[in-house]
């Protein structure tokens, strides 16, 4: 949760997904072949996190014999995602996997499609209304925030100022990361001054400007927690422009290709990687179980790993690297 390399990857994956989208379906969501149909609406379709999720969901759908169609927002925006939900609702799919870009604003649309009989599974992000979704599949983002704080504090020597830069308020995953990070810093690292959270609206250029402005106002800045992939890219760019690469320690969420490169180069110091492939696979399985009237698991947590320069070549770690294309 871009840039030229990402757009190239996005084009590749969308070509695959476009083939899937060509499957015919009737009004009740059953395909012409009689297969059940599931739709996947990701948060930002060009983000390697969601590309990785879509690739895994596509593979699992082929394995279990359902038709999967994938779409996603061009940007992290309720006004962009809501029409996609409404368009999908008109096709009456048997199941819907969705990463809501807001925890409350999209609830009415999701209640409507759910009320019409579509089995809704929330993947990665969620909504606060508990009645929405037969299953919710996500990382323990609060624990991930705590892990990032511990690693960053150690790198900073438990002194100096630190700041969180994230997407925007009201996103369930990043809100949880900030909560975990803040609680860990305030409870166990009193030598570090935590500056007010900044939000970049998922724009790398904004994050780059914000980190440079923060450096000017707080020369003792020793650490940054970047809440997602776009923010991490912007922070890296801003630190390089300010000549602070390696001097200001950075903990970031996710393990998309540019972040892995930044970790190798020393621009980023710690990556807290999720398992988007696992989320996509589980999403298909839970949606199909609900469609078939079988037992569904209401809450599923997927693993996270801390990636550093020291362990990034370990096969047990590299399997968590995100993809730019299937």
PDB file of C-alpha atoms in Angstrom:
ATOM      1  CA  UNK A   1       0.000   0.000   0.000  1.00  0.00           C
ATOM      2  CA  UNK A   2       3.065   3.927  -7.079  1.00  0.00           C
ATOM      3  CA  UNK A   3       5.975   4.283  -9.081  1.00  0.00           C
ATOM      4  CA  UNK A   4       7.371   3.199 -12.471  1.00  0.00           C
ATOM      5  CA  UNK A   5       8.560  -0.237 -11.394  1.00  0.00           C
ATOM      6  CA  UNK A   6       5.272  -0.842  -9.687  1.00  0.00           C
ATOM      7  CA  UNK A   7       3.255   0.248 -12.686  1.00  0.00           C
ATOM      8  CA  UNK A   8       5.141  -2.257 -14.819  1.00  0.00           C
ATOM      9  CA  UNK A   9       4.343  -5.017 -12.368  1.00  0.00           C
ATOM     10  CA  UNK A  10       0.800  -3.855 -12.123  1.00  0.00           C
ATOM     11  CA  UNK A  11       0.347  -4.102 -15.870  1.00  0.00           C
ATOM     12  CA  UNK A  12       1.578  -7.678 -15.826  1.00  0.00           C
ATOM     13  CA  UNK A  13      -0.742  -8.797 -13.092  1.00  0.00           C
ATOM     14  CA  UNK A  14      -3.690  -6.923 -14.512  1.00  0.00           C
ATOM     15  CA  UNK A  15      -3.194  -8.736 -17.792  1.00  0.00           C
ATOM     16  CA  UNK A  16      -3.648 -12.006 -15.939  1.00  0.00           C
ATOM     17  CA  UNK A  17      -6.620 -10.668 -14.050  1.00  0.00           C
ATOM     18  CA  UNK A  18      -8.196  -9.282 -17.190  1.00  0.00           C
ATOM     19  CA  UNK A  19      -8.258 -12.813 -18.598  1.00  0.00           C
ATOM     20  CA  UNK A  20     -10.159 -13.933 -15.534  1.00  0.00           C
ATOM     21  CA  UNK A  21     -12.490 -10.969 -15.840  1.00  0.00           C
ATOM     22  CA  UNK A  22     -13.496 -12.217 -19.255  1.00  0.00           C
ATOM     23  CA  UNK A  23     -15.399 -15.178 -17.792  1.00  0.00           C
ATOM     24  CA  UNK A  24     -19.120 -14.850 -18.387  1.00  0.00           C
ATOM     25  CA  UNK A  25     -21.557 -14.843 -15.505  1.00  0.00           C
ATOM     26  CA  UNK A  26     -25.274 -14.694 -15.089  1.00  0.00           C
ATOM     27  CA  UNK A  27     -27.205 -12.449 -12.715  1.00  0.00           C
ATOM     28  CA  UNK A  28     -26.901 -14.728  -9.691  1.00  0.00           C
ATOM     29  CA  UNK A  29     -23.123 -14.877  -9.848  1.00  0.00           C
ATOM     30  CA  UNK A  30     -22.770 -18.400 -11.256  1.00  0.00           C
ATOM     31  CA  UNK A  31     -20.475 -18.533 -14.283  1.00  0.00           C
ATOM     32  CA  UNK A  32     -21.431 -20.015 -17.613  1.00  0.00           C
ATOM     33  CA  UNK A  33     -19.521 -23.152 -16.646  1.00  0.00           C
ATOM     34  CA  UNK A  34     -21.592 -23.536 -13.483  1.00  0.00           C
ATOM     35  CA  UNK A  35     -18.715 -22.541 -11.230  1.00  0.00           C
ATOM     36  CA  UNK A  36     -19.263 -20.273  -8.260  1.00  0.00           C
ATOM     37  CA  UNK A  37     -17.985 -16.720  -8.731  1.00  0.00           C
ATOM     38  CA  UNK A  38     -15.961 -14.667  -6.277  1.00  0.00           C
ATOM     39  CA  UNK A  39     -14.898 -11.053  -6.681  1.00  0.00           C
ATOM     40  CA  UNK A  40     -11.787  -9.556  -5.069  1.00  0.00           C
ATOM     41  CA  UNK A  41     -11.596  -5.788  -4.517  1.00  0.00           C
ATOM     42  CA  UNK A  42      -8.170  -4.758  -3.258  1.00  0.00           C
ATOM     43  CA  UNK A  43      -7.188  -1.517  -1.551  1.00  0.00           C
ATOM     44  CA  UNK A  44      -4.765  -0.216  -4.213  1.00  0.00           C
ATOM     45  CA  UNK A  45      -4.431  -2.400  -7.277  1.00  0.00           C
ATOM     46  CA  UNK A  46      -0.857  -1.295  -8.114  1.00  0.00           C
ATOM     47  CA  UNK A  47       0.513  -2.054  -4.628  1.00  0.00           C
ATOM     48  CA  UNK A  48       2.741  -5.181  -4.503  1.00  0.00           C
ATOM     49  CA  UNK A  49       1.049  -6.189  -1.236  1.00  0.00           C
ATOM     50  CA  UNK A  50      -2.273  -6.447  -3.044  1.00  0.00           C
ATOM     51  CA  UNK A  51      -0.718  -7.870  -6.204  1.00  0.00           C
ATOM     52  CA  UNK A  52       0.754 -10.652  -4.062  1.00  0.00           C
ATOM     53  CA  UNK A  53      -2.638 -11.206  -2.435  1.00  0.00           C
ATOM     54  CA  UNK A  54      -4.384 -11.294  -5.816  1.00  0.00           C
ATOM     55  CA  UNK A  55      -1.858 -13.737  -7.270  1.00  0.00           C
ATOM     56  CA  UNK A  56      -2.329 -16.149  -4.369  1.00  0.00           C
ATOM     57  CA  UNK A  57      -6.110 -15.789  -4.506  1.00  0.00           C
ATOM     58  CA  UNK A  58      -6.027 -16.488  -8.242  1.00  0.00           C
ATOM     59  CA  UNK A  59      -3.949 -19.642  -7.718  1.00  0.00           C
ATOM     60  CA  UNK A  60      -6.241 -20.887  -4.953  1.00  0.00           C
ATOM     61  CA  UNK A  61      -9.372 -20.123  -6.993  1.00  0.00           C
ATOM     62  CA  UNK A  62      -8.010 -22.212  -9.875  1.00  0.00           C
ATOM     63  CA  UNK A  63      -7.165 -24.994  -7.439  1.00  0.00           C
ATOM     64  CA  UNK A  64     -10.630 -25.185  -5.859  1.00  0.00           C
ATOM     65  CA  UNK A  65     -12.555 -24.540  -9.092  1.00  0.00           C
ATOM     66  CA  UNK A  66     -14.151 -21.109  -8.690  1.00  0.00           C
ATOM     67  CA  UNK A  67     -14.141 -18.159 -11.063  1.00  0.00           C
ATOM     68  CA  UNK A  68     -12.299 -15.168  -9.587  1.00  0.00           C
ATOM     69  CA  UNK A  69     -12.537 -11.627 -10.888  1.00  0.00           C
ATOM     70  CA  UNK A  70     -10.249  -8.987  -9.436  1.00  0.00           C
ATOM     71  CA  UNK A  71     -10.479  -5.229  -9.259  1.00  0.00           C
ATOM     72  CA  UNK A  72      -9.074  -2.556  -7.008  1.00  0.00           C
ATOM     73  CA  UNK A  73      -8.869   1.128  -6.314  1.00  0.00           C
ATOM     74  CA  UNK A  74      -6.457   3.255  -8.307  1.00  0.00           C
ATOM     75  CA  UNK A  75      -5.791   5.082  -5.044  1.00  0.00           C
ATOM     76  CA  UNK A  76      -6.672   4.768  -1.373  1.00  0.00           C
ATOM     77  CA  UNK A  77      -9.924   6.686  -1.516  1.00  0.00           C
ATOM     78  CA  UNK A  78     -13.501   5.942  -0.460  1.00  0.00           C
ATOM     79  CA  UNK A  79     -14.815   7.886  -3.446  1.00  0.00           C
ATOM     80  CA  UNK A  80     -12.861   5.574  -5.754  1.00  0.00           C
ATOM     81  CA  UNK A  81     -13.663   2.269  -4.052  1.00  0.00           C
ATOM     82  CA  UNK A  82     -17.377   2.770  -3.397  1.00  0.00           C
ATOM     83  CA  UNK A  83     -18.383   2.763  -7.106  1.00  0.00           C
ATOM     84  CA  UNK A  84     -16.381  -0.437  -7.588  1.00  0.00           C
ATOM     85  CA  UNK A  85     -18.338  -2.098  -4.776  1.00  0.00           C
ATOM     86  CA  UNK A  86     -21.636  -0.900  -6.249  1.00  0.00           C
ATOM     87  CA  UNK A  87     -20.663  -2.180  -9.702  1.00  0.00           C
ATOM     88  CA  UNK A  88     -19.728  -5.589  -8.273  1.00  0.00           C
ATOM     89  CA  UNK A  89     -22.981  -5.714  -6.295  1.00  0.00           C
ATOM     90  CA  UNK A  90     -24.942  -5.406  -9.544  1.00  0.00           C
ATOM     91  CA  UNK A  91     -23.420  -8.691 -10.778  1.00  0.00           C
ATOM     92  CA  UNK A  92     -24.556 -10.620  -7.660  1.00  0.00           C
ATOM     93  CA  UNK A  93     -21.380 -12.674  -7.119  1.00  0.00           C
ATOM     94  CA  UNK A  94     -21.495 -15.654  -4.796  1.00  0.00           C
ATOM     95  CA  UNK A  95     -18.632 -14.260  -2.766  1.00  0.00           C
ATOM     96  CA  UNK A  96     -16.704 -11.020  -2.267  1.00  0.00           C
ATOM     97  CA  UNK A  97     -13.233 -10.551  -0.814  1.00  0.00           C
ATOM     98  CA  UNK A  98     -12.590  -6.897  -0.045  1.00  0.00           C
ATOM     99  CA  UNK A  99      -9.987  -4.680   1.588  1.00  0.00           C
ATOM    100  CA  UNK A 100     -12.085  -1.661   2.662  1.00  0.00           C
ATOM    101  CA  UNK A 101     -10.189   1.625   2.443  1.00  0.00           C
ATOM    102  CA  UNK A 102     -12.163   3.064   5.369  1.00  0.00           C
ATOM    103  CA  UNK A 103     -13.406   1.423   8.567  1.00  0.00           C
ATOM    104  CA  UNK A 104     -16.855   3.082   8.556  1.00  0.00           C
ATOM    105  CA  UNK A 105     -17.709   4.935   5.328  1.00  0.00           C
ATOM    106  CA  UNK A 106     -18.166   1.816   3.189  1.00  0.00           C
ATOM    107  CA  UNK A 107     -20.333  -0.096   5.668  1.00  0.00           C
ATOM    108  CA  UNK A 108     -23.697   0.726   3.999  1.00  0.00           C
ATOM    109  CA  UNK A 109     -22.483  -0.537   0.601  1.00  0.00           C
ATOM    110  CA  UNK A 110     -21.108  -3.719   2.137  1.00  0.00           C
ATOM    111  CA  UNK A 111     -24.296  -4.314   4.119  1.00  0.00           C
ATOM    112  CA  UNK A 112     -26.295  -3.963   0.927  1.00  0.00           C
ATOM    113  CA  UNK A 113     -24.262  -6.501  -1.068  1.00  0.00           C
ATOM    114  CA  UNK A 114     -24.210  -8.862   1.911  1.00  0.00           C
ATOM    115  CA  UNK A 115     -27.956  -8.524   2.369  1.00  0.00           C
ATOM    116  CA  UNK A 116     -28.454  -9.541  -1.262  1.00  0.00           C
ATOM    117  CA  UNK A 117     -26.831 -12.905  -0.532  1.00  0.00           C
ATOM    118  CA  UNK A 118     -23.165 -12.405  -1.370  1.00  0.00           C
ATOM    119  CA  UNK A 119     -20.794 -13.910   1.197  1.00  0.00           C
ATOM    120  CA  UNK A 120     -18.398 -11.128   2.223  1.00  0.00           C
ATOM    121  CA  UNK A 121     -14.893 -11.804   3.537  1.00  0.00           C
ATOM    122  CA  UNK A 122     -12.796  -8.879   4.773  1.00  0.00           C
ATOM    123  CA  UNK A 123      -9.145  -9.273   3.803  1.00  0.00           C
ATOM    124  CA  UNK A 124      -6.325  -7.163   5.241  1.00  0.00           C
ATOM    125  CA  UNK A 125      -8.467  -4.207   6.329  1.00  0.00           C
ATOM    126  CA  UNK A 126     -11.880  -4.330   7.992  1.00  0.00           C
ATOM    127  CA  UNK A 127     -14.833  -2.237   9.111  1.00  0.00           C
ATOM    128  CA  UNK A 128     -15.968  -1.511  12.656  1.00  0.00           C
ATOM    129  CA  UNK A 129     -19.499  -2.867  12.089  1.00  0.00           C
ATOM    130  CA  UNK A 130     -19.274  -6.429  13.399  1.00  0.00           C
ATOM    131  CA  UNK A 131     -22.177  -7.738  11.288  1.00  0.00           C
ATOM    132  CA  UNK A 132     -20.248  -7.196   8.058  1.00  0.00           C
ATOM    133  CA  UNK A 133     -18.254 -10.178   6.833  1.00  0.00           C
ATOM    134  CA  UNK A 134     -18.485 -13.909   7.482  1.00  0.00           C
ATOM    135  CA  UNK A 135     -14.716 -13.928   8.052  1.00  0.00           C
ATOM    136  CA  UNK A 136     -11.977 -11.367   8.693  1.00  0.00           C
ATOM    137  CA  UNK A 137      -8.422 -12.221   7.692  1.00  0.00           C
ATOM    138  CA  UNK A 138      -5.549  -9.950   8.598  1.00  0.00           C
ATOM    139  CA  UNK A 139      -2.167  -9.636  10.243  1.00  0.00           C
ATOM    140  CA  UNK A 140      -1.900  -8.667  13.913  1.00  0.00           C
ATOM    141  CA  UNK A 141      -1.047  -5.112  13.000  1.00  0.00           C
ATOM    142  CA  UNK A 142      -0.870  -3.867  16.576  1.00  0.00           C
ATOM    143  CA  UNK A 143       1.762  -6.494  17.364  1.00  0.00           C
ATOM    144  CA  UNK A 144       3.590  -5.473  14.207  1.00  0.00           C
ATOM    145  CA  UNK A 145       3.661  -1.869  15.387  1.00  0.00           C
ATOM    146  CA  UNK A 146       5.111  -2.969  18.709  1.00  0.00           C
ATOM    147  CA  UNK A 147       7.777  -5.015  16.930  1.00  0.00           C
ATOM    148  CA  UNK A 148       8.710  -2.022  14.805  1.00  0.00           C
ATOM    149  CA  UNK A 149       9.018   0.179  17.910  1.00  0.00           C
ATOM    150  CA  UNK A 150      11.256  -2.309  19.704  1.00  0.00           C
ATOM    151  CA  UNK A 151      13.568  -2.672  16.720  1.00  0.00           C
ATOM    152  CA  UNK A 152      13.716   1.061  16.067  1.00  0.00           C
ATOM    153  CA  UNK A 153      14.381   1.921  19.713  1.00  0.00           C
ATOM    154  CA  UNK A 154      17.289  -0.515  19.771  1.00  0.00           C
ATOM    155  CA  UNK A 155      18.765   0.985  16.618  1.00  0.00           C
ATOM    156  CA  UNK A 156      18.387   4.486  18.100  1.00  0.00           C
ATOM    157  CA  UNK A 157      20.082   3.536  21.346  1.00  0.00           C
ATOM    158  CA  UNK A 158      16.899   4.526  23.201  1.00  0.00           C
ATOM    159  CA  UNK A 159      17.511   8.255  22.674  1.00  0.00           C
ATOM    160  CA  UNK A 160      16.526  11.061  20.344  1.00  0.00           C
ATOM    161  CA  UNK A 161      13.233  11.851  18.615  1.00  0.00           C
ATOM    162  CA  UNK A 162      11.108   9.497  16.551  1.00  0.00           C
ATOM    163  CA  UNK A 163       8.122  10.046  14.315  1.00  0.00           C
ATOM    164  CA  UNK A 164       5.402   7.985  12.662  1.00  0.00           C
ATOM    165  CA  UNK A 165       4.363   8.833   9.110  1.00  0.00           C
ATOM    166  CA  UNK A 166       1.350   6.927   7.824  1.00  0.00           C
ATOM    167  CA  UNK A 167      -1.513   6.977   5.314  1.00  0.00           C
ATOM    168  CA  UNK A 168      -4.526   8.639   6.908  1.00  0.00           C
ATOM    169  CA  UNK A 169      -6.691   8.195  10.023  1.00  0.00           C
ATOM    170  CA  UNK A 170      -9.565   5.720   9.854  1.00  0.00           C
ATOM    171  CA  UNK A 171      -7.748   2.809   8.192  1.00  0.00           C
ATOM    172  CA  UNK A 172      -8.020  -0.230  10.462  1.00  0.00           C
ATOM    173  CA  UNK A 173      -4.601  -1.735   9.726  1.00  0.00           C
ATOM    174  CA  UNK A 174      -2.461   1.381   9.909  1.00  0.00           C
ATOM    175  CA  UNK A 175      -4.387   2.704  12.920  1.00  0.00           C
ATOM    176  CA  UNK A 176      -3.513  -0.541  14.734  1.00  0.00           C
ATOM    177  CA  UNK A 177       0.149  -0.265  13.732  1.00  0.00           C
ATOM    178  CA  UNK A 178       0.342   3.269  15.082  1.00  0.00           C
ATOM    179  CA  UNK A 179      -1.380   2.210  18.307  1.00  0.00           C
ATOM    180  CA  UNK A 180       1.073  -0.645  18.878  1.00  0.00           C
ATOM    181  CA  UNK A 181       4.088   1.491  18.009  1.00  0.00           C
ATOM    182  CA  UNK A 182       3.008   4.364  20.240  1.00  0.00           C
ATOM    183  CA  UNK A 183       2.171   2.158  23.219  1.00  0.00           C
ATOM    184  CA  UNK A 184       5.516   0.345  23.033  1.00  0.00           C
ATOM    185  CA  UNK A 185       7.495   3.576  22.767  1.00  0.00           C
ATOM    186  CA  UNK A 186       5.636   5.324  25.584  1.00  0.00           C
ATOM    187  CA  UNK A 187       5.677   2.330  27.922  1.00  0.00           C
ATOM    188  CA  UNK A 188       9.195   0.996  27.471  1.00  0.00           C
ATOM    189  CA  UNK A 189      11.397   3.604  25.799  1.00  0.00           C
ATOM    190  CA  UNK A 190      11.155   6.792  27.831  1.00  0.00           C
ATOM    191  CA  UNK A 191      14.439   8.102  26.445  1.00  0.00           C
ATOM    192  CA  UNK A 192      12.834   8.608  23.050  1.00  0.00           C
ATOM    193  CA  UNK A 193      10.633  11.629  22.350  1.00  0.00           C
ATOM    194  CA  UNK A 194       7.716  10.668  20.141  1.00  0.00           C
ATOM    195  CA  UNK A 195       6.661  13.456  17.779  1.00  0.00           C
ATOM    196  CA  UNK A 196       3.060  13.897  16.558  1.00  0.00           C
ATOM    197  CA  UNK A 197       1.958  11.494  13.826  1.00  0.00           C
ATOM    198  CA  UNK A 198       1.972  12.818  10.269  1.00  0.00           C
ATOM    199  CA  UNK A 199      -0.255  11.562   7.445  1.00  0.00           C
ATOM    200  CA  UNK A 200       0.780  11.575   3.781  1.00  0.00           C
ATOM    201  CA  UNK A 201      -2.471  10.390   2.148  1.00  0.00           C
ATOM    202  CA  UNK A 202      -0.503   7.446   0.690  1.00  0.00           C
ATOM    203  CA  UNK A 203       1.612   9.796  -1.457  1.00  0.00           C
ATOM    204  CA  UNK A 204       5.389   9.159  -1.461  1.00  0.00           C
ATOM    205  CA  UNK A 205       6.152  12.754  -2.490  1.00  0.00           C
ATOM    206  CA  UNK A 206       4.249  14.039   0.540  1.00  0.00           C
ATOM    207  CA  UNK A 207       6.109  11.679   2.867  1.00  0.00           C
ATOM    208  CA  UNK A 208       9.421  12.857   1.387  1.00  0.00           C
ATOM    209  CA  UNK A 209       8.526  16.487   2.067  1.00  0.00           C
ATOM    210  CA  UNK A 210       7.288  15.690   5.567  1.00  0.00           C
ATOM    211  CA  UNK A 211      10.472  13.908   6.613  1.00  0.00           C
ATOM    212  CA  UNK A 212      12.637  16.750   5.302  1.00  0.00           C
ATOM    213  CA  UNK A 213      10.531  19.319   7.188  1.00  0.00           C
ATOM    214  CA  UNK A 214      10.739  17.198  10.346  1.00  0.00           C
ATOM    215  CA  UNK A 215      14.521  16.977  10.062  1.00  0.00           C
ATOM    216  CA  UNK A 216      14.732  20.763   9.794  1.00  0.00           C
ATOM    217  CA  UNK A 217      12.559  21.263  12.882  1.00  0.00           C
ATOM    218  CA  UNK A 218      14.061  18.410  14.939  1.00  0.00           C
ATOM    219  CA  UNK A 219      17.801  17.963  14.309  1.00  0.00           C
ATOM    220  CA  UNK A 220      17.876  15.169  16.897  1.00  0.00           C
ATOM    221  CA  UNK A 221      15.512  13.007  14.828  1.00  0.00           C
ATOM    222  CA  UNK A 222      16.871   9.501  15.117  1.00  0.00           C
ATOM    223  CA  UNK A 223      14.089   7.249  13.892  1.00  0.00           C
ATOM    224  CA  UNK A 224      11.063   6.987  11.621  1.00  0.00           C
ATOM    225  CA  UNK A 225       8.293   4.415  11.491  1.00  0.00           C
ATOM    226  CA  UNK A 226       6.793   4.286   7.993  1.00  0.00           C
ATOM    227  CA  UNK A 227       3.296   2.835   8.136  1.00  0.00           C
ATOM    228  CA  UNK A 228       3.155   1.275   4.659  1.00  0.00           C
ATOM    229  CA  UNK A 229       5.019   0.792   1.386  1.00  0.00           C
ATOM    230  CA  UNK A 230       4.335   4.165  -0.225  1.00  0.00           C
ATOM    231  CA  UNK A 231       5.288   5.983   2.942  1.00  0.00           C
ATOM    232  CA  UNK A 232       8.517   3.987   3.224  1.00  0.00           C
ATOM    233  CA  UNK A 233       9.453   4.905  -0.325  1.00  0.00           C
ATOM    234  CA  UNK A 234       8.798   8.589   0.345  1.00  0.00           C
ATOM    235  CA  UNK A 235      10.755   8.543   3.605  1.00  0.00           C
ATOM    236  CA  UNK A 236      13.703   6.887   1.854  1.00  0.00           C
ATOM    237  CA  UNK A 237      13.649   9.508  -0.889  1.00  0.00           C
ATOM    238  CA  UNK A 238      13.443  12.354   1.618  1.00  0.00           C
ATOM    239  CA  UNK A 239      16.308  11.051   3.730  1.00  0.00           C
ATOM    240  CA  UNK A 240      18.529  10.605   0.674  1.00  0.00           C
ATOM    241  CA  UNK A 241      17.777  14.153  -0.469  1.00  0.00           C
ATOM    242  CA  UNK A 242      18.640  15.473   2.998  1.00  0.00           C
ATOM    243  CA  UNK A 243      21.865  13.486   3.199  1.00  0.00           C
ATOM    244  CA  UNK A 244      20.590  11.542   6.217  1.00  0.00           C
ATOM    245  CA  UNK A 245      20.487   8.044   4.728  1.00  0.00           C
ATOM    246  CA  UNK A 246      21.758   5.618   7.365  1.00  0.00           C
ATOM    247  CA  UNK A 247      21.941   8.336  10.018  1.00  0.00           C
ATOM    248  CA  UNK A 248      18.207   8.328  10.699  1.00  0.00           C
ATOM    249  CA  UNK A 249      17.012   4.767  11.307  1.00  0.00           C
ATOM    250  CA  UNK A 250      13.864   3.630   9.539  1.00  0.00           C
ATOM    251  CA  UNK A 251      11.474   0.812  10.428  1.00  0.00           C
ATOM    252  CA  UNK A 252       8.876   0.157   7.760  1.00  0.00           C
ATOM    253  CA  UNK A 253       5.927  -2.127   7.204  1.00  0.00           C
ATOM    254  CA  UNK A 254       5.788  -4.556   4.291  1.00  0.00           C
ATOM    255  CA  UNK A 255       8.391  -6.139   2.004  1.00  0.00           C
ATOM    256  CA  UNK A 256       7.670  -4.968  -1.520  1.00  0.00           C
ATOM    257  CA  UNK A 257      10.514  -5.012  -4.096  1.00  0.00           C
ATOM    258  CA  UNK A 258      11.632  -1.398  -3.674  1.00  0.00           C
ATOM    259  CA  UNK A 259      11.718  -1.830   0.098  1.00  0.00           C
ATOM    260  CA  UNK A 260      13.861  -4.957  -0.203  1.00  0.00           C
ATOM    261  CA  UNK A 261      16.273  -2.988  -2.389  1.00  0.00           C
ATOM    262  CA  UNK A 262      16.284  -0.161   0.160  1.00  0.00           C
ATOM    263  CA  UNK A 263      17.054  -2.651   2.926  1.00  0.00           C
ATOM    264  CA  UNK A 264      20.021  -3.975   0.935  1.00  0.00           C
ATOM    265  CA  UNK A 265      21.232  -0.425   0.345  1.00  0.00           C
ATOM    266  CA  UNK A 266      20.853   0.594   3.980  1.00  0.00           C
ATOM    267  CA  UNK A 267      18.149   3.204   3.392  1.00  0.00           C
ATOM    268  CA  UNK A 268      15.699   1.109   5.416  1.00  0.00           C
ATOM    269  CA  UNK A 269      16.833  -0.799   8.500  1.00  0.00           C
ATOM    270  CA  UNK A 270      13.936  -3.073   9.460  1.00  0.00           C
ATOM    271  CA  UNK A 271      10.956  -4.379   7.500  1.00  0.00           C
ATOM    272  CA  UNK A 272       7.955  -5.886   9.254  1.00  0.00           C
ATOM    273  CA  UNK A 273       6.613  -8.169   6.533  1.00  0.00           C
ATOM    274  CA  UNK A 274       3.084  -9.512   6.368  1.00  0.00           C
ATOM    275  CA  UNK A 275       1.797 -12.556   4.491  1.00  0.00           C
ATOM    276  CA  UNK A 276      -0.502 -11.161   1.781  1.00  0.00           C
ATOM    277  CA  UNK A 277      -0.345 -14.452  -0.121  1.00  0.00           C
ATOM    278  CA  UNK A 278      -1.673 -16.276   2.910  1.00  0.00           C
ATOM    279  CA  UNK A 279      -4.457 -13.719   3.266  1.00  0.00           C
ATOM    280  CA  UNK A 280      -5.499 -14.221  -0.374  1.00  0.00           C
ATOM    281  CA  UNK A 281      -5.459 -18.010  -0.096  1.00  0.00           C
ATOM    282  CA  UNK A 282      -7.439 -18.035   3.144  1.00  0.00           C
ATOM    283  CA  UNK A 283      -9.884 -15.511   1.710  1.00  0.00           C
ATOM    284  CA  UNK A 284     -10.831 -17.807  -1.157  1.00  0.00           C
ATOM    285  CA  UNK A 285     -11.124 -20.808   1.154  1.00  0.00           C
ATOM    286  CA  UNK A 286     -13.343 -19.025   3.675  1.00  0.00           C
ATOM    287  CA  UNK A 287     -15.577 -17.474   1.015  1.00  0.00           C
ATOM    288  CA  UNK A 288     -16.080 -20.838  -0.686  1.00  0.00           C
ATOM    289  CA  UNK A 289     -16.842 -22.508   2.653  1.00  0.00           C
ATOM    290  CA  UNK A 290     -19.508 -19.870   3.342  1.00  0.00           C
ATOM    291  CA  UNK A 291     -20.984 -20.251  -0.158  1.00  0.00           C
ATOM    292  CA  UNK A 292     -21.196 -24.035   0.327  1.00  0.00           C
ATOM    293  CA  UNK A 293     -22.724 -23.726   3.787  1.00  0.00           C
ATOM    294  CA  UNK A 294     -19.683 -25.193   5.489  1.00  0.00           C
ATOM    295  CA  UNK A 295     -17.945 -24.068   8.671  1.00  0.00           C
ATOM    296  CA  UNK A 296     -16.288 -20.657   8.411  1.00  0.00           C
ATOM    297  CA  UNK A 297     -13.588 -19.237  10.689  1.00  0.00           C
ATOM    298  CA  UNK A 298     -14.656 -15.754  11.808  1.00  0.00           C
ATOM    299  CA  UNK A 299     -11.182 -14.393  12.578  1.00  0.00           C
ATOM    300  CA  UNK A 300      -7.900 -15.524  11.050  1.00  0.00           C
ATOM    301  CA  UNK A 301      -4.513 -14.040  11.836  1.00  0.00           C
ATOM    302  CA  UNK A 302      -1.602 -14.468   9.432  1.00  0.00           C
ATOM    303  CA  UNK A 303       2.082 -14.405  10.414  1.00  0.00           C
ATOM    304  CA  UNK A 304       4.527 -11.509  10.249  1.00  0.00           C
ATOM    305  CA  UNK A 305       8.321 -11.563  10.223  1.00  0.00           C
ATOM    306  CA  UNK A 306      10.996  -8.961  10.925  1.00  0.00           C
ATOM    307  CA  UNK A 307      13.437  -8.708   8.029  1.00  0.00           C
ATOM    308  CA  UNK A 308      16.899  -7.222   8.457  1.00  0.00           C
ATOM    309  CA  UNK A 309      20.033  -7.155   6.342  1.00  0.00           C
ATOM    310  CA  UNK A 310      21.330 -10.050   8.447  1.00  0.00           C
ATOM    311  CA  UNK A 311      18.495 -12.500   7.716  1.00  0.00           C
ATOM    312  CA  UNK A 312      17.154 -11.377   4.346  1.00  0.00           C
ATOM    313  CA  UNK A 313      18.770 -14.230   2.375  1.00  0.00           C
ATOM    314  CA  UNK A 314      17.248 -16.962   4.552  1.00  0.00           C
ATOM    315  CA  UNK A 315      14.698 -18.975   2.500  1.00  0.00           C
ATOM    316  CA  UNK A 316      12.377 -18.940   5.513  1.00  0.00           C
ATOM    317  CA  UNK A 317      12.371 -15.148   5.203  1.00  0.00           C
ATOM    318  CA  UNK A 318      12.509 -14.639   1.443  1.00  0.00           C
ATOM    319  CA  UNK A 319       9.161 -16.391   0.999  1.00  0.00           C
ATOM    320  CA  UNK A 320       7.599 -13.292   2.593  1.00  0.00           C
ATOM    321  CA  UNK A 321       8.935 -10.937  -0.092  1.00  0.00           C
ATOM    322  CA  UNK A 322       6.095  -9.330  -2.059  1.00  0.00           C
ATOM    323  CA  UNK A 323       5.627  -9.594  -5.827  1.00  0.00           C
ATOM    324  CA  UNK A 324       5.258  -6.998  -8.554  1.00  0.00           C
ATOM    325  CA  UNK A 325       3.553  -9.543 -10.815  1.00  0.00           C
ATOM    326  CA  UNK A 326       2.253 -13.103 -10.686  1.00  0.00           C
TER     327      UNK A 326
END
